[in-house]
Structures are given as structure tokens and as C-alpha cells.
Amino acid sequence: MSAAPDHGPGRRVSTDVLVVGAGPTGLMAGAWCARLGLQSLVVDGKAGPTRESRALAVQARSLEVYRQLGLAQAVLDGATPATSVSPGFRHRTLGTVRLDRVGQQLTPFPGITIFEQSANEELLAGHLRDRHRPVAWGTSFRSFTTDPRAAGSGGAVTVELDSPEGLVQVSARYVVAADGASSAVRRALGIAFEGATNRFEFYVLDAYGVTGTESGITLRASREHFMLAFPLGDDGRGGRRARLLGILRAEDRSPADPDEGAGAAAASPAAEAAAEARDEIRARASLAEEFGVRYAGTDWYSTYRVHHRVAAAFRAGRVFLAGDAAHIHSPVGAQGMNTGLQDAQNIVCTIADVLAGREPEDVLDRYEAERRPVALTLVRTTDVVFGAVTSMSPLARFLRTRVFPLAAPVLLRAAPRLPLGGRMFGYLSEIRIHYWMPGTEADRTGPRRRRRGTVLGRRLPWVPDAGHTGPVPGGDGHGDNHEALNTAEWQVHAYGPAADRLARDLADRHQDRAAGRAGPASGLPVFRFRAAPEAGLPDGTALLIRPDGFVAETLDDSSVPARKVSPR
């Protein structure tokens, strides 16, 4: 099926997966559908990819996801690296943490990669176009004509879309709603978007001719303000570009709930332009006076409210919410777009397993069980951090003005040398996400217990010099154990010679997970590597790895019972 069919009035289309929304999350979902051989259709009411920079950073875990699609190098080629973070107070920098050094033994992509949302969308949309699955632009969600939660829906849900040529009806096995914070799909399902909105208004601008910031990420606080600056490279005018964010502390001029924005009456263009000009003058003055940051001009300026919200459910029958449709939070940590990209990979890999017969349909509940806790934790932590830097309480002001300037230099010097530094990088980069896995086969005789461990339930620990015993089909020649993940299939890893028997046992017991690949008889691929105790993979460790790179089951030479993703 073409991803952009010739729409006509009353046109009917069938597909495995309908993706509503072609932002980074929706486009990533479409890219993974293509990677795993699913029929899919990605639609969006916009005329084309976003032109504004908007979300900015690609974290290490997301680059690992891009690598599995063969696109990591394209991201790096078009990106600006941000290898350090420099906290400060007012005009002073209090120290610098080199993220690339802290994370260099944890991921092939240490640091933070500045690759704007518009560039992510262009890359992924082009990737789909190259695979003859172009996005159906100008095509938006209208309604469901069958209840996606109905058991008697015939294994599909029917969706009405408005296209440039008229009404289109799509019969989809599954729907991924990635249509943003004001998601029409979420509203049609009646799913609450729970949370709150920060009472302050914030500014975001992309400036050129910037002075007063460090070469990496700059974070500064003052008595009543904070400033966050991300490097955007050279400005082509002999200076530097940067993304600058801070507080306007203006009266509320926007809806408190993102769902309320769709029908709100808009001000006249002239009034909006005048208000924006006044706000930009205030932002420029605040940056200069509070933090000594100046710039020659702006390429883009906007104001916004910070929402901390999570959908009450991520699944309604055959429909799944992903990205901003499922969760929104503060820009502190630069993790919003990244969480959506990883939502997309998770749900598409799960759908692919179900459609190929590798898993029963009830495994689809795993998406909400895994991704909603990630969103809740992220919203909770960013809410706390954002509250601390914006609070006007006497205690918060005291901490910002008295404690922070004294404590930060000491902490910054110590952090890279302590395990805490690696942990903090892991949380920021999202490589420390930890899922609960259902219990073992033995647990079925009693209460089923969920399990996770130092490796189980985590993304596969990275071993840079993995010592492959043979070539990796579809590998990229980097020689690390993540190279095997480029096959994007269920697989078994053996670490050290003592793991060989256990790996064969895992592969034999899970050969049904190869169904739909080359037939059950071919079994699961087994990759053999050196023992890597420094990564928690000592000699005698065998792992079952999901297509998304997470460890689903572990065995070691002490014959620990199998730990499985789902009961068979």
C-alpha cells in the first residue's frame, strides 16, 4: 500500500498501522514500520515538516534508536555537538562538566547532540519518501467510525480523515496517535490529560551574534530568573547562534490547558506582532541585565506556558497515544522530543511482534506498562526541578542566591569522578530507563512477580570493543555489541565462552520469536562476544534481546531460572 494513496471523495484505504501526526514521534513510528515491514500510513494536517527549530536536543538513547535505522550518522553530520554543561550564577560561570567524558564508556554517543526538531522531521520524512512511503500532508483526523475499543471490530478500526481531495476512510489494524499536546485523537477517545500548568510565561528564541555564553550548554540562575542556552553553531555572520530560554513572568495570556487552545479566539495579527515585539524587548533586557548575555538579532521568537501533563491512559483498544499526545513537560533536560521518539519505537516493535505471530495480542498492554511510568517519572522530576528554579519562596531564593553559588563549584569538580556522574548522565541521556519484566515460567505456579535487575529490563549495556566471533549481518563495522541491534530482531547474546551453552538454550526455547522472519526452523540469531564484567556482563552471561534493544531475559552459569517478557 502506498503511504500517500490517491485520495478521492469517499476513498477507502486499508493498512496495518495508521499514524496520525507527522512530528518527530509520528515520523519515527512510520520509519520503524518501514524498518519492520509493516504497511503504514502517516498523515498530518500541516503542509509539510515544521520549519521552526522548536525541540532541540537529541539524547544518546535516541541516537541509538536512529542508529538501528541507519540514520545516526546523518544526524551527527547535520548536528552541533554540546559536549559540556556550564552552570552559573548571574554573569559568572561556576564550573563545567564534560558530558562527553562522563558518558564515553556508557554509549557510543556521549554528550548531547543539537539537532533541531525541523531537521529531525526533514530527515525522517525524507527517509520515508526514499522508501516510497511519503507522508500524506494536508490530511487530518476527523473521527472514528468504529469504536477502537470494541471487541467485535473485526480486527481493525475505521478512521475518517479530511484530505485535500475530500473524505478518506482508513481501516487500520492499529492507530498511533502522535498529533501533539492538543491531540484530536485523545479528545475523541475521552482520555483525560492530567496535570498542571506553570503560572509563569516563558520565552524561547534563536539568536545570532550571541555573546556571554559558554561553548556548550549554559545554565544560569539569579534571584528571580533563570537562563538556559544551547549552542546552535556559527551564525554565518562571524558570530555564534544559540537557543535562549528564560522567564518573562508576564500575566497569563494563554489557555491553561493545552486542549483549550484549539477553539480559542485569536488576536489580530497586528496585535500579536506588537505583543511579541514588546516581549522580545523584555527578554533581551533580562538576558543582558541578569546574565550578561547579549545578541545581535533573532531568527525565531516565541512565548509559551510550561505544562506538566500525562494522559490517564496510553492505550484505548487499538489506539495508542505517543509523544506530546501522551505527555508534555518542561524543557529542562531537553527530553521531550526524545521520549516521543522512544515511544514510537516501543509501540511499533510491539505491534510488529503481534502481527507476525511472535506474541499474543495481550502483549500490547506492555506499551502502557512500560512507557507511562517513564513519562510520569519524567514529568515528576522536571516539575520539581522547574519548580525550584522558578519558585519565588524565600527558601528557594536563598538556595539560588546563597547556597548554589558556593556548592556548585565543589559538586561540579567531584561529579565526573563519582558514580553519581555516570548516573546523572544516564538519566539525562535516557539510557538508564528500566522496565519491569513479567515473571519467569516457574512463577506461573504461584503469584506472578514482575522482575528487573542490573541488566534485565534495561537497554543492552554498551561494550565498545565487544570482540565479535563473526560478522554481524547488516552491521556498521563499529565493533561494539550494539552493532548486532542493527538487525532489529529478537536475538541472543553470549558473553564469554562459558555462556555458549546457555545462549543455545535461550535460542532453542525462543525459536518461535523468529516466526515471520525466515520461518521458525531458522531459530534466533546468536551473537558471541567477549565477557564484559565492566558493563555487568561477566563470563557466562546469556541474554535475550528485544528488537528495541532492551534485555528481555537473562541466564548465567549458575542456572538462574529464565526471565521472560511474556508467559507462553
Short mmCIF file of C-alpha atoms in Angstrom, two decimals, residues 181-182 186-187 193 195-202 250-267 272 302-309 328:
data_model
loop_
_atom_site.label_atom_id
_atom_site.label_comp_id
_atom_site.label_asym_id
_atom_site.label_seq_id
_atom_site.Cartn_x
_atom_site.Cartn_y
_atom_site.Cartn_z
CA ALA A 181 -0.44 18.19 23.05
CA SER A 182 -3.88 19.23 21.74
CA ARG A 186 -7.02 11.80 22.55
CA ARG A 187 -10.04 14.09 22.87
CA PHE A 193 -4.76 14.86 30.13
CA GLY A 195 -1.52 17.56 35.36
CA ALA A 196 -0.95 21.28 35.80
CA THR A 197 0.46 24.37 34.13
CA ASN A 198 3.20 26.64 35.46
CA ARG A 199 1.78 30.09 36.22
CA PHE A 200 4.63 31.96 34.53
CA GLU A 201 5.11 32.71 30.86
CA PHE A 202 8.43 31.80 29.30
CA ALA A 250 4.09 38.00 32.39
CA GLU A 251 0.39 37.87 33.16
CA ASP A 252 -1.35 34.81 31.80
CA ARG A 253 -2.37 35.41 28.19
CA SER A 254 -2.75 31.80 27.04
CA PRO A 255 -5.05 28.86 27.89
CA ALA A 256 -4.03 26.90 30.98
CA ASP A 257 -4.94 23.59 29.37
CA PRO A 258 -3.39 22.63 26.01
CA ASP A 259 -6.74 21.13 25.00
CA GLU A 260 -8.34 24.57 25.28
CA GLY A 261 -6.15 26.15 22.64
CA ALA A 262 -7.87 24.70 19.58
CA GLY A 263 -11.03 26.78 19.79
CA ALA A 264 -9.68 29.91 21.43
CA ALA A 265 -10.30 33.20 19.66
CA ALA A 266 -7.11 34.52 18.10
CA ALA A 267 -5.91 38.09 18.43
CA GLU A 272 0.08 39.55 18.17
CA SER A 302 8.03 32.71 20.85
CA THR A 303 6.44 32.60 24.28
CA TYR A 304 4.85 29.59 25.89
CA ARG A 305 3.42 28.05 29.02
CA VAL A 306 5.10 25.03 30.62
CA HIS A 307 2.62 22.18 31.10
CA HIS A 308 3.28 19.06 33.16
CA ARG A 309 0.67 16.57 31.96
CA ILE A 328 4.27 17.07 27.99
#
